[in-house]
Short mmCIF file of C-alpha atoms and ligand atoms in Angstrom, two decimals:
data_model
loop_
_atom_site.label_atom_id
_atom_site.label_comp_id
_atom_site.label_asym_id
_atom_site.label_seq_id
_atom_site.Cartn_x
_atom_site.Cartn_y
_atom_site.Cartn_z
CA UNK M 1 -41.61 -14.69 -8.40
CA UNK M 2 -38.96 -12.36 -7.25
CA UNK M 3 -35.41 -13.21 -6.29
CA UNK M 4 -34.85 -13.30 -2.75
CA UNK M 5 -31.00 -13.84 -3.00
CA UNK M 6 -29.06 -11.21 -1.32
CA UNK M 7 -27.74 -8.29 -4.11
CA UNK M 8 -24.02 -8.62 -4.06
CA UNK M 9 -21.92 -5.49 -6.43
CA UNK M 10 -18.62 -6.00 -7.22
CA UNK M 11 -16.78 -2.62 -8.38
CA UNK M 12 -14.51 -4.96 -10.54
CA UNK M 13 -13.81 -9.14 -11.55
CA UNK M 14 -12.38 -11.09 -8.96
CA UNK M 15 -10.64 -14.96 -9.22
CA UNK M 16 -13.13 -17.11 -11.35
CA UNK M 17 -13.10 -19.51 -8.40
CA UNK M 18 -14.54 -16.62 -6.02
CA UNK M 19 -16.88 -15.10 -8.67
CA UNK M 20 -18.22 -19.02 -8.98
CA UNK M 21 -18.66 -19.04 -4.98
CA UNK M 22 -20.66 -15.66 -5.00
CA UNK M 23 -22.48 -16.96 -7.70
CA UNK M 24 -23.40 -20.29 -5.58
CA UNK M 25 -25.16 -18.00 -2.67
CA UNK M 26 -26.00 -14.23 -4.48
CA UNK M 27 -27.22 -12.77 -7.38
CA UNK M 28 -24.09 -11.03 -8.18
CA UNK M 29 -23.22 -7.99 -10.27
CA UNK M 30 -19.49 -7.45 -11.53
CA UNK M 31 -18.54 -4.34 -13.48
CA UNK M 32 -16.05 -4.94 -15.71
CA UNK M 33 -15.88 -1.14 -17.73
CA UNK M 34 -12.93 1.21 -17.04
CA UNK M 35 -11.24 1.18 -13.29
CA UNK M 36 -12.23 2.68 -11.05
CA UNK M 37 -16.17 2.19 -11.31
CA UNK M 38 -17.47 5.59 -12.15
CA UNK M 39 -19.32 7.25 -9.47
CA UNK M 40 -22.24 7.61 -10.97
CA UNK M 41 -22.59 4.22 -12.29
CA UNK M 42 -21.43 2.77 -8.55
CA UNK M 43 -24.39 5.06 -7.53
CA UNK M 44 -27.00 3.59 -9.12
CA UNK M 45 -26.03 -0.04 -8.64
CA UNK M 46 -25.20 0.54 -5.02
CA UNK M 47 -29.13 1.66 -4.30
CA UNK M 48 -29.99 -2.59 -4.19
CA UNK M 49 -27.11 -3.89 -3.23
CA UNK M 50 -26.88 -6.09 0.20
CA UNK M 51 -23.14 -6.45 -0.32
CA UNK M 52 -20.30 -4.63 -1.67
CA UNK M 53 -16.87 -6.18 -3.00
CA UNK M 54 -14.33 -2.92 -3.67
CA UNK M 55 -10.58 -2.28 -3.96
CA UNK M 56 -8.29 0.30 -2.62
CA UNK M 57 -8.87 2.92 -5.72
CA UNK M 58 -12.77 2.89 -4.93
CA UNK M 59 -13.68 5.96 -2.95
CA UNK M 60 -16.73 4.76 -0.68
CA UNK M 61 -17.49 7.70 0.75
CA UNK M 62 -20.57 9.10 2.99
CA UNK M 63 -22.44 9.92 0.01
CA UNK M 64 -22.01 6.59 -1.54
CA UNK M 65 -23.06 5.01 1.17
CA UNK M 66 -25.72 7.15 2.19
CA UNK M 67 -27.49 5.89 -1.02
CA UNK M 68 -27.39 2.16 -0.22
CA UNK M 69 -30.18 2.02 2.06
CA UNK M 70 -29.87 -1.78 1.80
CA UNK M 71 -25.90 -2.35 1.98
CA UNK M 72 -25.16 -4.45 5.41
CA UNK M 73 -21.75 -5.21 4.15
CA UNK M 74 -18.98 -4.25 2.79
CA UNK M 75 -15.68 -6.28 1.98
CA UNK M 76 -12.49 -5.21 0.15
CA UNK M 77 -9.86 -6.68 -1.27
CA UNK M 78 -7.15 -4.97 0.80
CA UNK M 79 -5.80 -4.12 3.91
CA UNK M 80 -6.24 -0.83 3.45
CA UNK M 81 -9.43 0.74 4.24
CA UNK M 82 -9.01 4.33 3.81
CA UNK M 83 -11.09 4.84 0.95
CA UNK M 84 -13.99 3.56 2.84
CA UNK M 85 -15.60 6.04 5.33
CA UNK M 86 -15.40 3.63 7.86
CA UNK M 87 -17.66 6.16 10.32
CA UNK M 88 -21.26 6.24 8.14
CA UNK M 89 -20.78 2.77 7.45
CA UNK M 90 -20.93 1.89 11.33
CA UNK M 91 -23.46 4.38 11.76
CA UNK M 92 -25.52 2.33 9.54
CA UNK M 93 -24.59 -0.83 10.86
CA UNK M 94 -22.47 -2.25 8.15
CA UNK M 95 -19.72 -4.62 8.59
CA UNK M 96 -16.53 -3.89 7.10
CA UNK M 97 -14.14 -6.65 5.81
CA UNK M 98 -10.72 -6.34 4.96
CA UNK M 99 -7.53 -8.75 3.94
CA UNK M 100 -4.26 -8.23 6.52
CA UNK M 101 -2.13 -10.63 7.24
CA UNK M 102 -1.82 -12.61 4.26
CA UNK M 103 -0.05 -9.66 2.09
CA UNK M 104 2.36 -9.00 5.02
CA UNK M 105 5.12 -11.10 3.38
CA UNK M 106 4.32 -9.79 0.15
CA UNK M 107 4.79 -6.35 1.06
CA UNK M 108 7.77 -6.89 3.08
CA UNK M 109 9.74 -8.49 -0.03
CA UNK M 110 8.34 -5.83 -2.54
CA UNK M 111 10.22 -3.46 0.18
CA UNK M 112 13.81 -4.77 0.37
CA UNK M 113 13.34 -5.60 -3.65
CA UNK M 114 12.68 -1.06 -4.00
CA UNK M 115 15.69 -1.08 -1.29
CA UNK M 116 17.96 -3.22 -3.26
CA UNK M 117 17.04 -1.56 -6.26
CA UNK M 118 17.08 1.87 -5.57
CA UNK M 119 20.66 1.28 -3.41
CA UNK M 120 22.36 -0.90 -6.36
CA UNK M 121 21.40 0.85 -8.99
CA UNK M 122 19.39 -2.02 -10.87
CA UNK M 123 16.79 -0.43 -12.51
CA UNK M 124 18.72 2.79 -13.67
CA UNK M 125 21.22 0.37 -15.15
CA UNK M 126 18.32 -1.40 -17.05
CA UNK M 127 17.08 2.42 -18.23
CA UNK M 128 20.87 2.68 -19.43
CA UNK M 129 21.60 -0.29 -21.53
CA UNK M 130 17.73 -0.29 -22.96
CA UNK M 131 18.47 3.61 -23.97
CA UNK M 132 21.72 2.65 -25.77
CA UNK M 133 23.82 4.67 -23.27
CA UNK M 134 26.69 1.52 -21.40
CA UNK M 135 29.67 2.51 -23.38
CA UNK M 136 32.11 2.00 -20.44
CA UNK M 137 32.73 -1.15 -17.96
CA UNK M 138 34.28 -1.19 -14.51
CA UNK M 139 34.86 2.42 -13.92
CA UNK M 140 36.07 3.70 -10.43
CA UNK M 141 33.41 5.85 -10.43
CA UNK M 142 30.35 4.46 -12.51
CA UNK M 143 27.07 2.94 -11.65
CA UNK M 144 28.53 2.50 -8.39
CA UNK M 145 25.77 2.04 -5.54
CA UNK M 146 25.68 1.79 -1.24
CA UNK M 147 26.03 -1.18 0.61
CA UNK M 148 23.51 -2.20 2.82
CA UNK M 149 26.04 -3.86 5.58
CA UNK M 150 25.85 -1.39 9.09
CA UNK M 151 23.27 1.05 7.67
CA UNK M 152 20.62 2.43 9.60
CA UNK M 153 17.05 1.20 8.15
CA UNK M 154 14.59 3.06 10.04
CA UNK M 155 10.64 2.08 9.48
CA UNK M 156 8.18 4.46 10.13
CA UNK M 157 4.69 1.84 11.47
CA UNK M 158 5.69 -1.08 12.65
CA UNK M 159 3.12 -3.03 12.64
CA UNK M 160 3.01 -6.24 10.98
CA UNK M 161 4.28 -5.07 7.71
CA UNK M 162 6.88 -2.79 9.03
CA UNK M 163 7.95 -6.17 11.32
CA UNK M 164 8.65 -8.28 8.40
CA UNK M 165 10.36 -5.82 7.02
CA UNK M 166 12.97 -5.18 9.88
CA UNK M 167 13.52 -9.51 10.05
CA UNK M 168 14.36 -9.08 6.26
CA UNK M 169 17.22 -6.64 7.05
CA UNK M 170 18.57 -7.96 9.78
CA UNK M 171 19.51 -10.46 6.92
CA UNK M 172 21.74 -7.76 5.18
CA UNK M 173 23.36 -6.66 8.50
CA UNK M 174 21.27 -3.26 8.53
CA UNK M 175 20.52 -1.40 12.05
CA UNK M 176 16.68 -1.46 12.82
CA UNK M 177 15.07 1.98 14.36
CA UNK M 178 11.60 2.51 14.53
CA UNK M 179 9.17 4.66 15.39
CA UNK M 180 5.61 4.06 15.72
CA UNK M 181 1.78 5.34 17.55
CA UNK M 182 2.78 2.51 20.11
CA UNK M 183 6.12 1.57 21.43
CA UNK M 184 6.34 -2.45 21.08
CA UNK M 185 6.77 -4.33 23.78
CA UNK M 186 10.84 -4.91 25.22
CA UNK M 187 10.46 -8.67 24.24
CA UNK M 188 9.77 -8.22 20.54
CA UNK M 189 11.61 -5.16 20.38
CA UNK M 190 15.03 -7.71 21.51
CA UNK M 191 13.64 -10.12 19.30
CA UNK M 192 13.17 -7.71 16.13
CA UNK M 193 16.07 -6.31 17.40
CA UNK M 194 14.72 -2.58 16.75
CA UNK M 195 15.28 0.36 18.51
CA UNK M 196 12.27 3.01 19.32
CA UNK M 197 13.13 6.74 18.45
CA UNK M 198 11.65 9.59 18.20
CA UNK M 199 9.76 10.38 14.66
CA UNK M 200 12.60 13.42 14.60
CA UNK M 201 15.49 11.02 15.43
CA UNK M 202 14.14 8.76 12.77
CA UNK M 203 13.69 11.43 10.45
CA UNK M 204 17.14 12.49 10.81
CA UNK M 205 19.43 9.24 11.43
CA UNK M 206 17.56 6.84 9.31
CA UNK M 207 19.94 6.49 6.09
CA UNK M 208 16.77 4.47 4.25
CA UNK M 209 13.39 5.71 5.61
CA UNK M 210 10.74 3.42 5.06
CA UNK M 211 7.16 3.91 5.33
CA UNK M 212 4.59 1.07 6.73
CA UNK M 213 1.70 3.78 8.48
CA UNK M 214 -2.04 3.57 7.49
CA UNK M 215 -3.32 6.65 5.28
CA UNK M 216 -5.26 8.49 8.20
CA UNK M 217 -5.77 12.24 8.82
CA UNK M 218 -2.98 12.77 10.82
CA UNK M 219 -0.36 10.92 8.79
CA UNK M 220 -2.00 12.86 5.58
CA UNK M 221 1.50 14.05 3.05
CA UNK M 222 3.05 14.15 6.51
CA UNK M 223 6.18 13.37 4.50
CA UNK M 224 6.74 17.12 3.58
CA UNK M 225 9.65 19.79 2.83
CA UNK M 226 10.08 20.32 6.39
CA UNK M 227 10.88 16.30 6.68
CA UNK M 228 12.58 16.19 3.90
CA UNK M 229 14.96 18.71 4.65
CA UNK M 230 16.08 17.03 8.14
CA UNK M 231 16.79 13.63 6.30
CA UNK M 232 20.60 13.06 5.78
CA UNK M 233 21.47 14.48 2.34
CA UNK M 234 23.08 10.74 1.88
CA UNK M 235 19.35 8.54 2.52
CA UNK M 236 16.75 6.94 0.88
CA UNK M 237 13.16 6.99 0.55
CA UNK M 238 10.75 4.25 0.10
CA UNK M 239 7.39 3.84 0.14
CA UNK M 240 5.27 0.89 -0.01
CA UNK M 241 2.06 2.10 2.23
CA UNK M 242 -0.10 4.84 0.39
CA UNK M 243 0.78 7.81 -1.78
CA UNK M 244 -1.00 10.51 -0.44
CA UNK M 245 1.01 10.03 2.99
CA UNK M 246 4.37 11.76 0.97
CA UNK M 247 3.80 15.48 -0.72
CA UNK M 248 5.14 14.12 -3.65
CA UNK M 249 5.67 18.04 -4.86
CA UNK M 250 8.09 18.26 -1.82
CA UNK M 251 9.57 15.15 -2.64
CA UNK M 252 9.95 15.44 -6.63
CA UNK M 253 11.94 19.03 -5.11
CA UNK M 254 13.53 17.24 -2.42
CA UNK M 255 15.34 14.84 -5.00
CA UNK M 256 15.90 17.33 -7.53
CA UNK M 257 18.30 19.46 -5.04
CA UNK M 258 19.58 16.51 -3.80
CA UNK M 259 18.17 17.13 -0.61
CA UNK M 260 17.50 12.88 -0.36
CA UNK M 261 19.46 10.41 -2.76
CA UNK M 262 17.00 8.73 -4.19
CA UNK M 263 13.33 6.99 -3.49
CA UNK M 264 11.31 3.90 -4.17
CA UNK M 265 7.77 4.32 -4.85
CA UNK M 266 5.13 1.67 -4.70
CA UNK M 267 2.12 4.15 -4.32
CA UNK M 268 1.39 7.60 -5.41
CA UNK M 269 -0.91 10.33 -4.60
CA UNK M 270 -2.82 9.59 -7.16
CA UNK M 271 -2.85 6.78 -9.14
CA UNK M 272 -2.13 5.11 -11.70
CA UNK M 273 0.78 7.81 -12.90
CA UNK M 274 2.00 8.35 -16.35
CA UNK M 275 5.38 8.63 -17.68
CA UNK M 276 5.21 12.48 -17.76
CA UNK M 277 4.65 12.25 -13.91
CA UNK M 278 7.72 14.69 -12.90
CA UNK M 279 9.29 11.53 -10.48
CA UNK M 280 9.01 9.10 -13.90
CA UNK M 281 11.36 11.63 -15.57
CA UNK M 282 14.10 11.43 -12.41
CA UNK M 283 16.84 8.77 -12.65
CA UNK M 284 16.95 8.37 -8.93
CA UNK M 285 13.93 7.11 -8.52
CA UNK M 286 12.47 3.69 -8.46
CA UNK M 287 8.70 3.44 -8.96
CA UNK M 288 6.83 0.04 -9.22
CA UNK M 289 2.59 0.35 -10.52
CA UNK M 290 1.39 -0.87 -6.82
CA UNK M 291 2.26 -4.00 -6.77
CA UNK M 292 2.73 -4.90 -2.74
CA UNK M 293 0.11 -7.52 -2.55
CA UNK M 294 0.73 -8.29 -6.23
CA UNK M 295 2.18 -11.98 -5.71
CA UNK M 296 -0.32 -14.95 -7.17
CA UNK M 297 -0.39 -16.67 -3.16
CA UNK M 298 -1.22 -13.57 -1.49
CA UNK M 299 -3.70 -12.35 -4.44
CA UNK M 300 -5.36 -15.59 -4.17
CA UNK M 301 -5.82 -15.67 -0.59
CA UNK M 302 -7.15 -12.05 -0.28
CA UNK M 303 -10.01 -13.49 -2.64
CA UNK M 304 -10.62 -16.58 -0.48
CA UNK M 305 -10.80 -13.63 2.50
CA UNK M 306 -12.69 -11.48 0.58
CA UNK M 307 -15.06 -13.60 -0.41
CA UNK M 308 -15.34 -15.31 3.44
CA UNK M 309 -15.62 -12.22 5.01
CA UNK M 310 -18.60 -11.18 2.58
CA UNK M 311 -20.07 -14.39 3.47
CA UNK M 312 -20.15 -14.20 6.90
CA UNK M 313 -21.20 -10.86 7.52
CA UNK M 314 -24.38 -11.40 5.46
CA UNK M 315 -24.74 -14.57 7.59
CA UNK M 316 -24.16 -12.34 10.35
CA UNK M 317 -21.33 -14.10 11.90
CA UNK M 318 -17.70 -12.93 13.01
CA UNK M 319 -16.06 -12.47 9.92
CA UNK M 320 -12.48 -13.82 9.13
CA UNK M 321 -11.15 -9.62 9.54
CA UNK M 322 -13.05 -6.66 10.32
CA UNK M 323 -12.41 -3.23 10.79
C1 DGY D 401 -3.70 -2.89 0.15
O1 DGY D 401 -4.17 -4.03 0.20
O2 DGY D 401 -4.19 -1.97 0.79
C2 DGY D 401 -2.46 -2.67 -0.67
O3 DGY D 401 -2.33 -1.35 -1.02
C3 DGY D 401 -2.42 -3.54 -1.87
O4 DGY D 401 -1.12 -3.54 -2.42
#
């Protein structure tokens, strides 16, 4: 007899309580060798698979797709979808799935913690007194760090990240600019209380710039020298969106001739980095493995979503988020 259950490949393990509900429905396959899933082996399992469950680091490009001849859906466990070439898969008719919402807060509070860090000092302080290196106390001049009080945050994308971002400043008496594809409308602009700018006058008054775009095309390493060099020599970087949207060349230069003050890295251009990345060696800069989403609420719940969303587009339904 063969097994009519719908093929479902996940690239890697996901909660035991949404492996058991796959389980319940699918005949399920879950690598579990070295991240990412090696092409070749994603290849060959992809050929018979109905559904696919992948992550951020997964590249699902034409090709990959091209060779599922089967596939009808495809759900990852982000809000990200740019590793996913969202164009051949809706050529083919497959449904997309993806988690937002539910790693907005998340995100937002991984932001102001790289802000608060990178501002106060924290972590260089912890790279000091680990190293051996806090011979002095309560110098004039040592370990001393910005206030946030009256300085200008400005967010590059704000959407619904960038938004809960801006409501967590106000806290700390920053000034909100933005700047963004779409202007938001007067009444949440008063209630956000953010001001639209151009990307240059953001570029150039911002004394933190943080970044909250998608990784498309046009926002590819759009971060570059000539950005750089506009940004006050006094201001901050910090991003918490994707890597490849900085040239982190330009930026590992930028900080090294002080062109910026420091940065805050969640994401990189390519990841996971090492410590003989050239930022890992620079003592203004934070850097965090890409953690965002990494809380054990919002993890959870972009399982539940992943798992729903797989669900329903096999049952051909409206799934709970689709791209
Ligand atoms: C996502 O979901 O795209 C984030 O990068 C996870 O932190």
């Amino acid at each position: 007899m063969t097994d009519k259950k719908p093929y479902v490949l996940l690239t890697r393990r996901l909660h035991d309580f949404a492996i058991k509900e796959l389980k319940k429905r699918y005949t399920i396959f879950v690598y579990d060798g070295k991240i990412p899933m090696p092409k070749k082996i994603l290849g060959e399992k992809i050929k018979k698979a109905d559904a696919l469950v992948c992550f951020p680091y997964d590249v699902i490009d034409g090709k990959t797709i091209e060779g599922a001849p089967k596939l009808k859906v495809i759900s990852t466990y982000s809000v990200g979808f740019d590793h996913i070439d969202i164009k051949t898969a809706k050529k083919h008719g497959i449904k997309i799935g993806y988690t937002p919402e539910v790693l907005t807060n998340a995100t937002a509070d991984l932001t102001v913690a790289l802000l608060l860090d990178l501002m106060r000092r924290v972590t260089e302080g912890d790279r000091l007194i680990r190293a051996g290196n806090w011979k002095v106390i309560f110098g004039a001049y040592d370990y001393v760090g910005i206030e946030l009080e009256g300085k200008i945050l400005g967010i590059f994308g704000m959407g619904r990240i960038g938004q809960a971002v801006a409501k967590r400043a106000h806290v700390f008496g920053m000034k909100i600019i933005y700047h963004n594809r779409k202007r938001l409308s007067h009444a949440l602009e008063k209630k956000l209380d953010a001001k639209y700018v151009s990307y240059d006058e953001l570029i150039r008054k911002s004394d933190v710039l943080s970044i909250h775009v998608p990784y498309t095309k046009g926002t590819h390493k759009i971060i570059d020298h000539t950005v750089l060099q506009k940004m006050k020599k006094t201001s901050f970087l910090i991003n918490t969106a994707r890597g490849k949207i900085i040239n982190e060349r330009d930026l590992a230069k930028a900080l090294r001739n002080g062109l910026i003050s420091g940065a805050a890295l969640d994401v990189f251009e390519n990841e996971p980095i090492g410590k003989h990345h050239e930022l890992a060696k620079m003592q203004n800069v934070v850097l965090a493995p890409h953690i965002g989403s990494s809380t054990a609420e919002t993890r959870k719940k972009m399982a539940e979503i992943t798992v729903q969303n797989l669900i329903l587009g096999l049952d051909c339904k409206k799934m709970i988020y689709s791209v």
